[in-house]
Structures are given as C-alpha cells and as structure tokens.
Amino acid sequence: MNITRRSFVALSGVAAASALGLGLTGCGGGQAPQAASKGDVADAKTEDYTTKGKNEHLVCGVTGKLIKIAPAIVADKLGYFGEEGCDVEFQQIALNDAMTALTNNQLDMDLFGVVPACTYVSQGAKAYVFGGTILNGSEICALDSFDRELKTAADYRGLKIGVNRPETGQMVFKEWLQDAGLDINGGDVTFTYFDNDQGGFEAVKKGEFDLYITNNAQGFVQRGGGIKVVATVKQYTGDYPCCRQNCSDQALHEKYLSLVDFEIGVLRGYKTYKQEPETVIPMLVDYSGQEESYVRAAMYGTDDYDNVMDPSPDPNRNAVLKFYDTLKSIGEIDKDTPYTMDDYVVTSIYRSALDTMLEREPDERLWKDLDAAYAKNNE
C-alpha cells in the first residue's frame, strides 16, 4: 500500500486539545469537538448528495502496519480501487489525531476503532460509520497452569483481569459481566488497564493477574512462553464491532459516490481475502513485515489455533448502536448525552456497493451471503 506520512500540521493544534485518550475515551477535561446541531443533521438529510461526488480524491487515515485492514490492503495492491475509479490516498496518522481531523473535515475517512467515533458523537460531533473493518477479535489469556472453568459470568468472580486499554472486546465483556449481576468495579471482578501487551503478559506471568484480555493472535504469539488462550469475548457476547470505516460530514455529503467506489474496491478485496489466502498472505507479510506464520494465524487461523477476528466490511448498524449503549452502560461515555448514534451509522454506501457486486456477479455465493447478513445486521 502506498501510504504517505504527511504530518497534518494544520490539525496538530486541534488534535492537542482533544480529550480522547488512546482507545478508551476520556470525556472529561480538554476541549470538546465541534458540536453539530440536530438541525444540521436534518438539513443534511434533505440534500440530494447520494448522486454526487464521483471521482473525488479521498484521503484515508490508517495507523502503523496493521493487517486488520486486509481487504483494503488487497484492494490497493491489486489495483481494485483504481479500476473502480477511486482516487484514494492512504496517510499514516495517530489514533487521537484521526478522529479530530475527521470531525473537523480535514480527513475524509479512516479505518480506525468504533470507540472514538462513538465518543465524539456522544459529545456532539459529526463522525459517520459507513462500513466495517473488523468484528470481534479479543482473546482472554492465562498461564498454561490455569485450570478454572470459565463457562458463565459467575466463573469470573474474584478474578483479577488485566486488559489492553484500547481493546473493544474488554468493554463488551464488562457489560456482559455487569448484566449478569457482577460488580465490575472491584467488588466481584478487578480490571486494570495496560497500554501495551508486554506489560500485561508479564503481570500474568508474575502472578499479579489471573487473566489478560488482548487482541486477536497475541495468544498465538505467546504460545510456548507459558501463556494460553482460555476463552474469547465472542463466545459469551456474540459478534461485536471493533474497527470501522468512518467518514467526515464533508466526505459523506460531497464525495458520496467516491465512498461507494471505495467500498466496491473493499468488497472485491474481501472476496480475494476470503477465497485466495495463498495470494493474500504474502501481500500482508510484505505490507506488515510480520512473519508468515503470524499473518496466517491472525487472518485465517491454523490447525491448532482459532482466530476470532473477522474483517467484515458490513457496517453492522445494529451492533454499533448496541455498542454505543454499552459505552453508556459501563460509564465510558456520558449516560445522559442527548446525542445518539442513530443518525451516524450510514448503511446506504455499503448497500450500493454490495448491489453493484450482486449485479456484476449474480451467481457469486459470497455476495448472496453478505446480502443475507446485511438484512440481519442493519434492518
């Protein structure tokens, strides 16, 4: 992927004022993002923007060399975006800077987490989820010697759990425990944040914590080092959203058809990812610099390791709205916020892209499966 490293000088001052922490949201202190009145949203809806914005330049923010965005990487490397007439420029940008830039219309879109989008919307900013990047992914790890049964929420009572701070799954997991009647603030289960996996795993090895919740494939990396995967968040909660495709208000209303073209490219990349792993794995190895064994395990699983991460492009509106309520339920965003996510999960871009693929390849089973999933996830 041809990713530039532009500095975003124009937005650095705004980003510095952001109240958002890494992954988890700090809603107190700092300067809140620019609010959008509900009238603005209603006015925007009356515009006939869905027939405009073809062949516009899109600037898409990404971070690091994460292979989670595999369909987009594949689409870029195989020229799918260009074939669809999509002029997309990928730029490296820090997580905190991305959502600030997006809500100030200085970045068209990003392939980042769902937490920042929900947080900014809860404070009155405009950030639209228009597609998916990842579903699920969180693993619960412990020492090889750990033998406690973990089938119900009650089985977690009394455990000390370390969590990777930005991990979406740990928030969904907390709500699951809370809904089962457990006190997640230290009364029944103790949670401690870590900003990096090394510290979290070391704490488990030292016996300071019973469990550590981390991202997909970290349990694979730790195998042979005294750590094993004992559970996944998905097995308790079902599917939950992780990284999303987010876009700015300006991009949505002025570059709509270009976003559709981008999504068509992503869908084609997703098809290649699903059907041609031996083509895709070398691309992701080259892109990330990671070993082939890790890339294979993380994206496809192996005979003795199950990956729980799904790079689905479906916006999954229902899951995003539920997750917004989850953040309120566990106190990560203001429970009394007057703003909801209802106006900020846009499914029509993905729907148009999927309809295009169904028209082009009416006999393709993948498109039929995604069509059925769309009805379940978004309507």
Coordinates of C-alpha atoms in Angstrom, one line a residue:
M1 CA 0.0 0.0 0.0
N2 CA 1.4 3.3 -1.0
I3 CA 0.9 5.2 2.3
T4 CA 2.3 8.7 2.7
R5 CA 3.5 10.1 6.0
R6 CA 2.2 13.7 5.8
S7 CA 2.4 15.5 9.1
F8 CA -1.1 17.0 9.2
V9 CA 0.4 20.3 10.5
A10 CA -2.8 22.1 10.1
L11 CA -4.6 20.0 12.6
S12 CA -1.9 19.4 15.2
G13 CA -3.2 22.2 17.3
V14 CA -6.7 20.9 17.3
A15 CA -5.6 17.4 18.0
A16 CA -3.6 18.6 21.0
A17 CA -6.8 19.9 22.5
S18 CA -8.7 16.6 22.0
A19 CA -10.0 14.9 25.2
L20 CA -9.8 11.5 23.7
G21 CA -7.3 9.0 25.2
L22 CA -5.8 6.1 23.3
G23 CA -8.6 3.7 22.5
L24 CA -10.6 4.4 25.7
T25 CA -12.3 7.7 25.9
G26 CA -11.6 10.4 28.4
C27 CA -14.7 12.6 28.3
G28 CA -13.7 15.0 31.0
G29 CA -11.2 17.8 30.5
G30 CA -9.8 19.3 27.4
Q31 CA -11.8 20.9 24.6
A32 CA -14.8 19.0 23.3
P33 CA -15.1 18.5 19.5
Q34 CA -17.1 21.0 17.5
A35 CA -20.8 20.2 18.1
A36 CA -23.3 19.6 15.4
S37 CA -26.9 20.7 16.0
K38 CA -29.6 18.2 15.3
G39 CA -31.0 20.7 12.8
D40 CA -27.7 20.4 10.8
V41 CA -28.2 16.7 10.6
A42 CA -31.8 17.0 9.4
D43 CA -30.8 19.6 6.8
A44 CA -28.0 17.4 5.5
K45 CA -30.5 14.5 5.1
T46 CA -32.6 16.6 2.7
E47 CA -29.8 17.2 0.3
D48 CA -29.6 15.0 -2.8
Y49 CA -26.0 14.2 -2.1
T50 CA -26.3 10.4 -3.0
T51 CA -26.0 11.2 -6.7
K52 CA -22.9 13.4 -6.3
G53 CA -19.2 13.2 -5.6
K54 CA -17.9 10.9 -8.3
N55 CA -14.1 10.7 -8.9
E56 CA -13.3 12.8 -5.9
H57 CA -9.9 12.5 -4.1
L58 CA -10.3 10.6 -0.8
V59 CA -7.8 10.9 2.0
C60 CA -7.9 7.8 4.2
G61 CA -6.2 7.6 7.6
V62 CA -4.5 4.4 8.8
T63 CA -2.1 3.6 11.6
G64 CA 1.0 1.6 11.7
K65 CA 1.2 -1.6 9.5
L66 CA -1.9 -3.3 10.9
I67 CA -3.1 -6.2 8.8
K68 CA -6.6 -5.9 10.2
I69 CA -7.5 -3.8 7.2
A70 CA -6.7 -6.7 4.9
P71 CA -9.4 -6.1 2.3
A72 CA -8.3 -2.5 1.8
I73 CA -4.6 -3.6 1.6
V74 CA -5.5 -6.2 -1.0
A75 CA -7.7 -3.8 -3.0
D76 CA -4.9 -1.3 -3.1
K77 CA -2.1 -3.8 -4.0
L78 CA -4.2 -5.5 -6.8
G79 CA -5.4 -2.2 -8.2
Y80 CA -9.1 -2.6 -7.4
F81 CA -9.5 1.0 -6.3
G82 CA -8.1 2.3 -9.5
E83 CA -10.2 0.0 -11.6
E84 CA -13.3 1.4 -9.8
G85 CA -12.2 5.0 -10.5
C86 CA -11.5 5.6 -6.8
D87 CA -8.7 8.1 -6.2
V88 CA -7.7 7.1 -2.6
E89 CA -4.6 8.4 -0.7
F90 CA -3.7 6.5 2.4
Q91 CA -2.0 8.5 5.1
Q92 CA -0.4 7.5 8.4
I93 CA -2.0 9.3 11.3
A94 CA -2.1 8.7 15.0
L95 CA -5.4 7.5 16.5
N96 CA -6.0 10.6 18.6
D97 CA -5.4 12.9 15.6
A98 CA -7.6 10.9 13.2
M99 CA -10.9 11.5 14.8
T100 CA -10.1 15.1 15.5
A101 CA -9.2 15.6 11.9
L102 CA -12.2 13.7 10.7
T103 CA -14.7 15.7 12.7
N104 CA -13.1 19.0 11.5
N105 CA -13.3 17.8 7.9
Q106 CA -9.5 17.7 7.5
L107 CA -9.6 13.9 6.8
D108 CA -12.1 12.2 4.6
M109 CA -12.2 8.9 6.2
D110 CA -10.3 6.4 8.4
L111 CA -10.1 2.7 9.1
F112 CA -10.0 3.0 12.9
G113 CA -11.9 1.9 16.0
V114 CA -15.5 2.3 16.8
V115 CA -14.8 3.8 20.3
P116 CA -13.5 7.2 19.1
A117 CA -16.5 7.6 16.7
C118 CA -19.0 6.8 19.4
T119 CA -17.2 9.1 21.8
Y120 CA -17.1 12.1 19.5
V121 CA -20.7 11.6 18.5
S122 CA -21.7 11.5 22.2
Q123 CA -20.1 14.9 22.6
G124 CA -22.0 16.4 19.6
A125 CA -19.5 16.0 16.8
K126 CA -20.2 14.6 13.3
A127 CA -18.5 11.3 12.5
Y128 CA -20.2 8.7 10.4
V129 CA -19.7 4.9 10.4
F130 CA -20.3 3.8 6.8
G131 CA -18.7 0.4 6.7
G132 CA -17.0 -2.3 8.8
T133 CA -13.3 -3.2 9.1
I134 CA -13.3 -5.8 11.9
L135 CA -15.7 -7.8 14.0
N136 CA -14.6 -9.4 17.3
G137 CA -11.0 -10.2 18.0
S138 CA -10.5 -10.2 21.8
E139 CA -8.8 -13.2 23.4
I140 CA -8.7 -14.0 27.2
C141 CA -5.3 -15.4 28.1
A142 CA -3.9 -17.0 31.2
L143 CA -0.9 -19.1 32.4
D144 CA -0.7 -22.6 31.0
S145 CA -1.4 -23.8 34.5
F146 CA -4.7 -22.0 34.7
D147 CA -7.5 -24.7 35.1
R148 CA -10.5 -22.8 36.3
E149 CA -13.7 -23.4 34.3
L150 CA -15.0 -20.2 32.6
K151 CA -18.4 -21.0 31.2
T152 CA -20.6 -18.4 33.0
A153 CA -20.2 -14.9 34.3
A154 CA -20.1 -16.2 37.8
D155 CA -17.0 -18.2 37.0
Y156 CA -15.1 -14.9 36.8
R157 CA -16.0 -13.8 40.3
G158 CA -12.9 -13.0 42.3
L159 CA -10.5 -12.9 39.4
K160 CA -8.0 -10.1 38.7
I161 CA -8.0 -9.2 35.0
G162 CA -5.6 -7.1 33.1
V163 CA -6.9 -5.5 29.8
N164 CA -5.3 -3.9 26.8
R165 CA -6.7 -0.4 27.1
P166 CA -7.9 0.1 23.5
E167 CA -9.4 -3.4 23.2
T168 CA -13.1 -3.1 22.2
G169 CA -13.9 -6.5 23.5
Q170 CA -13.0 -5.8 27.1
M171 CA -15.8 -3.2 27.1
V172 CA -18.4 -5.6 25.8
F173 CA -17.1 -8.2 28.2
K174 CA -17.5 -5.8 31.2
E175 CA -21.1 -5.2 30.2
W176 CA -21.8 -8.9 29.9
L177 CA -20.5 -9.4 33.5
Q178 CA -22.4 -6.4 34.7
D179 CA -25.7 -7.6 33.1
A180 CA -25.2 -10.9 34.9
G181 CA -25.1 -9.0 38.2
L182 CA -21.4 -8.8 38.9
D183 CA -19.7 -5.6 40.2
I184 CA -17.1 -4.8 37.6
N185 CA -15.5 -2.0 39.7
G186 CA -13.6 -4.2 42.0
G187 CA -16.4 -5.7 44.1
D188 CA -16.6 -9.0 42.2
V189 CA -14.0 -8.6 39.4
T190 CA -11.0 -6.3 39.3
F191 CA -9.9 -4.8 36.0
T192 CA -6.6 -3.0 35.4
Y193 CA -5.5 -1.2 32.2
F194 CA -2.3 -1.8 30.4
D195 CA -1.1 0.3 27.5
N196 CA 0.9 -2.5 25.9
D197 CA 0.7 -6.2 25.8
Q198 CA 4.2 -6.8 27.1
G199 CA 3.3 -5.3 30.4
G200 CA 0.1 -7.2 30.6
F201 CA 1.5 -10.6 29.8
E202 CA 4.4 -10.1 32.2
A203 CA 2.0 -9.3 35.0
V204 CA 0.2 -12.5 34.4
K205 CA 3.4 -14.5 34.4
K206 CA 4.4 -12.9 37.7
G207 CA 1.1 -14.0 39.2
E208 CA -0.2 -10.4 39.6
F209 CA -3.2 -11.1 37.5
D210 CA -5.2 -14.2 36.7
L211 CA -6.2 -13.2 33.1
Y212 CA -5.3 -10.7 30.4
I213 CA -7.6 -9.6 27.6
T214 CA -5.8 -8.8 24.4
N215 CA -6.2 -8.6 20.7
N216 CA -6.5 -11.4 18.2
A217 CA -3.4 -13.6 17.6
Q218 CA -1.5 -12.3 20.7
G219 CA -2.3 -15.6 22.3
F220 CA -0.7 -17.3 19.3
V221 CA 2.4 -15.2 19.7
Q222 CA 2.7 -16.1 23.4
R223 CA 2.4 -19.8 22.9
G224 CA 5.5 -21.6 24.2
G225 CA 6.1 -18.8 26.6
G226 CA 3.8 -20.0 29.4
I227 CA 0.6 -18.4 28.1
K228 CA -2.5 -19.9 26.5
V229 CA -5.9 -18.7 25.3
V230 CA -8.6 -19.8 27.7
A231 CA -11.6 -18.0 26.2
T232 CA -12.7 -15.4 23.8
V233 CA -15.1 -12.5 24.4
K234 CA -17.2 -13.5 21.4
Q235 CA -18.1 -16.9 22.9
Y236 CA -20.0 -15.0 25.7
T237 CA -21.3 -11.9 23.9
G238 CA -21.7 -12.9 20.2
D239 CA -20.5 -10.6 17.5
Y240 CA -19.4 -7.1 18.4
P241 CA -17.9 -4.2 16.3
C242 CA -14.3 -3.4 16.5
C243 CA -12.6 -1.2 13.9
R244 CA -15.0 0.6 11.5
Q245 CA -14.8 2.6 8.3
N246 CA -15.5 6.2 9.4
C247 CA -16.0 9.3 7.3
S248 CA -16.4 13.0 7.8
D249 CA -19.5 15.0 7.3
Q250 CA -18.0 16.8 4.3
A251 CA -16.9 13.5 2.7
L252 CA -20.4 12.0 3.1
H253 CA -22.2 14.9 1.6
E254 CA -19.7 16.0 -1.1
K255 CA -17.9 12.7 -2.0
Y256 CA -20.7 10.1 -1.6
L257 CA -20.2 8.3 -4.9
S258 CA -16.4 8.1 -4.3
L259 CA -17.1 6.5 -1.0
V260 CA -19.3 3.9 -2.8
D261 CA -16.4 3.3 -5.3
F262 CA -14.1 2.8 -2.3
E263 CA -16.5 0.3 -0.8
I264 CA -16.7 -1.6 -4.1
G265 CA -12.9 -1.9 -4.0
V266 CA -13.0 -3.1 -0.4
L267 CA -15.7 -5.7 -1.3
R268 CA -13.5 -7.0 -4.1
G269 CA -10.6 -7.1 -1.7
Y270 CA -12.7 -9.0 0.8
K271 CA -13.6 -11.6 -1.8
T272 CA -9.9 -12.1 -2.6
Y273 CA -9.1 -12.4 1.1
K274 CA -11.8 -15.0 1.6
Q275 CA -11.1 -17.1 -1.5
E276 CA -7.4 -16.8 -2.2
P277 CA -5.4 -17.0 1.1
E278 CA -2.2 -18.1 -0.6
T279 CA -2.4 -14.9 -2.7
V280 CA -3.2 -12.6 0.2
I281 CA -0.8 -13.9 2.9
P282 CA 2.4 -12.9 1.0
M283 CA 0.9 -9.4 0.4
L284 CA 0.2 -9.0 4.1
V285 CA 3.6 -10.2 5.0
D286 CA 5.2 -7.7 2.7
Y287 CA 2.9 -4.9 3.9
S288 CA 3.4 -5.6 7.7
G289 CA 6.9 -7.0 7.9
Q290 CA 5.4 -9.8 10.1
E291 CA 6.4 -13.4 9.8
E292 CA 4.2 -15.6 7.6
S293 CA 3.2 -17.9 10.5
Y294 CA 1.8 -14.9 12.4
V295 CA -0.1 -13.5 9.4
R296 CA -1.6 -16.8 8.6
A297 CA -2.7 -17.4 12.2
A298 CA -4.0 -13.9 12.7
M299 CA -6.0 -13.7 9.5
Y300 CA -7.0 -17.4 8.8
G301 CA -6.2 -19.5 11.9
T302 CA -4.3 -22.7 11.8
D303 CA -4.9 -26.4 12.6
D304 CA -4.3 -25.7 16.3
Y305 CA -5.2 -22.0 16.6
D306 CA -8.6 -20.4 16.0
N307 CA -8.6 -16.7 15.1
V308 CA -11.7 -14.8 16.2
M309 CA -11.2 -11.7 14.0
D310 CA -13.5 -11.2 11.0
P311 CA -12.5 -8.4 8.6
S312 CA -16.2 -8.0 7.5
P313 CA -17.0 -4.8 5.5
D314 CA -20.6 -4.8 6.7
P315 CA -21.3 -1.6 8.7
N316 CA -23.4 -3.7 11.1
R317 CA -25.6 -0.9 12.2
N318 CA -27.4 -2.9 14.9
A319 CA -24.2 -3.9 16.6
V320 CA -22.8 -0.3 16.5
L321 CA -25.9 1.1 18.1
K322 CA -25.8 -1.6 20.7
F323 CA -22.1 -0.8 21.4
Y324 CA -23.0 2.8 21.9
D325 CA -25.3 1.8 24.6
T326 CA -22.6 -0.5 26.0
L327 CA -20.3 2.5 26.4
K328 CA -23.0 4.4 28.3
S329 CA -23.8 1.4 30.4
I330 CA -20.3 0.9 31.7
G331 CA -19.6 4.6 32.1
E332 CA -17.2 5.2 29.2
I333 CA -19.4 7.9 27.7
D334 CA -21.9 10.2 29.4
K335 CA -25.0 8.2 30.2
D336 CA -27.1 11.3 29.8
T337 CA -25.8 12.5 26.5
P338 CA -28.5 14.0 24.3
Y339 CA -26.9 12.6 21.2
T340 CA -27.4 9.1 19.7
M341 CA -25.7 7.1 17.0
D342 CA -28.9 6.6 15.0
D343 CA -28.1 9.4 12.5
Y344 CA -24.4 8.5 12.3
V345 CA -24.4 4.9 11.1
V346 CA -24.9 5.2 7.3
T347 CA -25.6 1.9 5.6
S348 CA -26.5 3.1 2.1
I349 CA -22.9 3.3 0.9
Y350 CA -22.2 -0.4 1.6
R351 CA -25.7 -1.3 0.3
S352 CA -25.0 0.4 -3.0
A353 CA -21.6 -1.3 -3.3
L354 CA -23.0 -4.7 -2.5
D355 CA -25.8 -4.2 -5.0
T356 CA -23.2 -3.4 -7.6
M357 CA -21.3 -6.7 -6.9
L358 CA -24.6 -8.7 -6.9
E359 CA -25.4 -7.2 -10.3
R360 CA -21.9 -8.0 -11.7
E361 CA -21.7 -11.5 -10.3
P362 CA -25.3 -12.7 -9.5
D363 CA -24.2 -16.3 -9.0
E364 CA -21.4 -15.5 -6.5
R365 CA -22.2 -17.1 -3.2
L366 CA -20.2 -14.6 -1.2
W367 CA -22.4 -11.7 -2.3
K368 CA -25.6 -13.7 -1.6
D369 CA -24.3 -14.5 1.9
L370 CA -23.4 -10.8 2.6
D371 CA -26.8 -9.8 1.3
A372 CA -28.5 -12.1 3.8
A373 CA -26.2 -10.9 6.6
Y374 CA -27.0 -7.2 5.7
A375 CA -30.6 -7.8 6.3
K376 CA -29.9 -9.3 9.7
N377 CA -27.3 -6.8 10.7
N378 CA -28.8 -3.5 9.5
E379 CA -32.5 -3.7 9.2

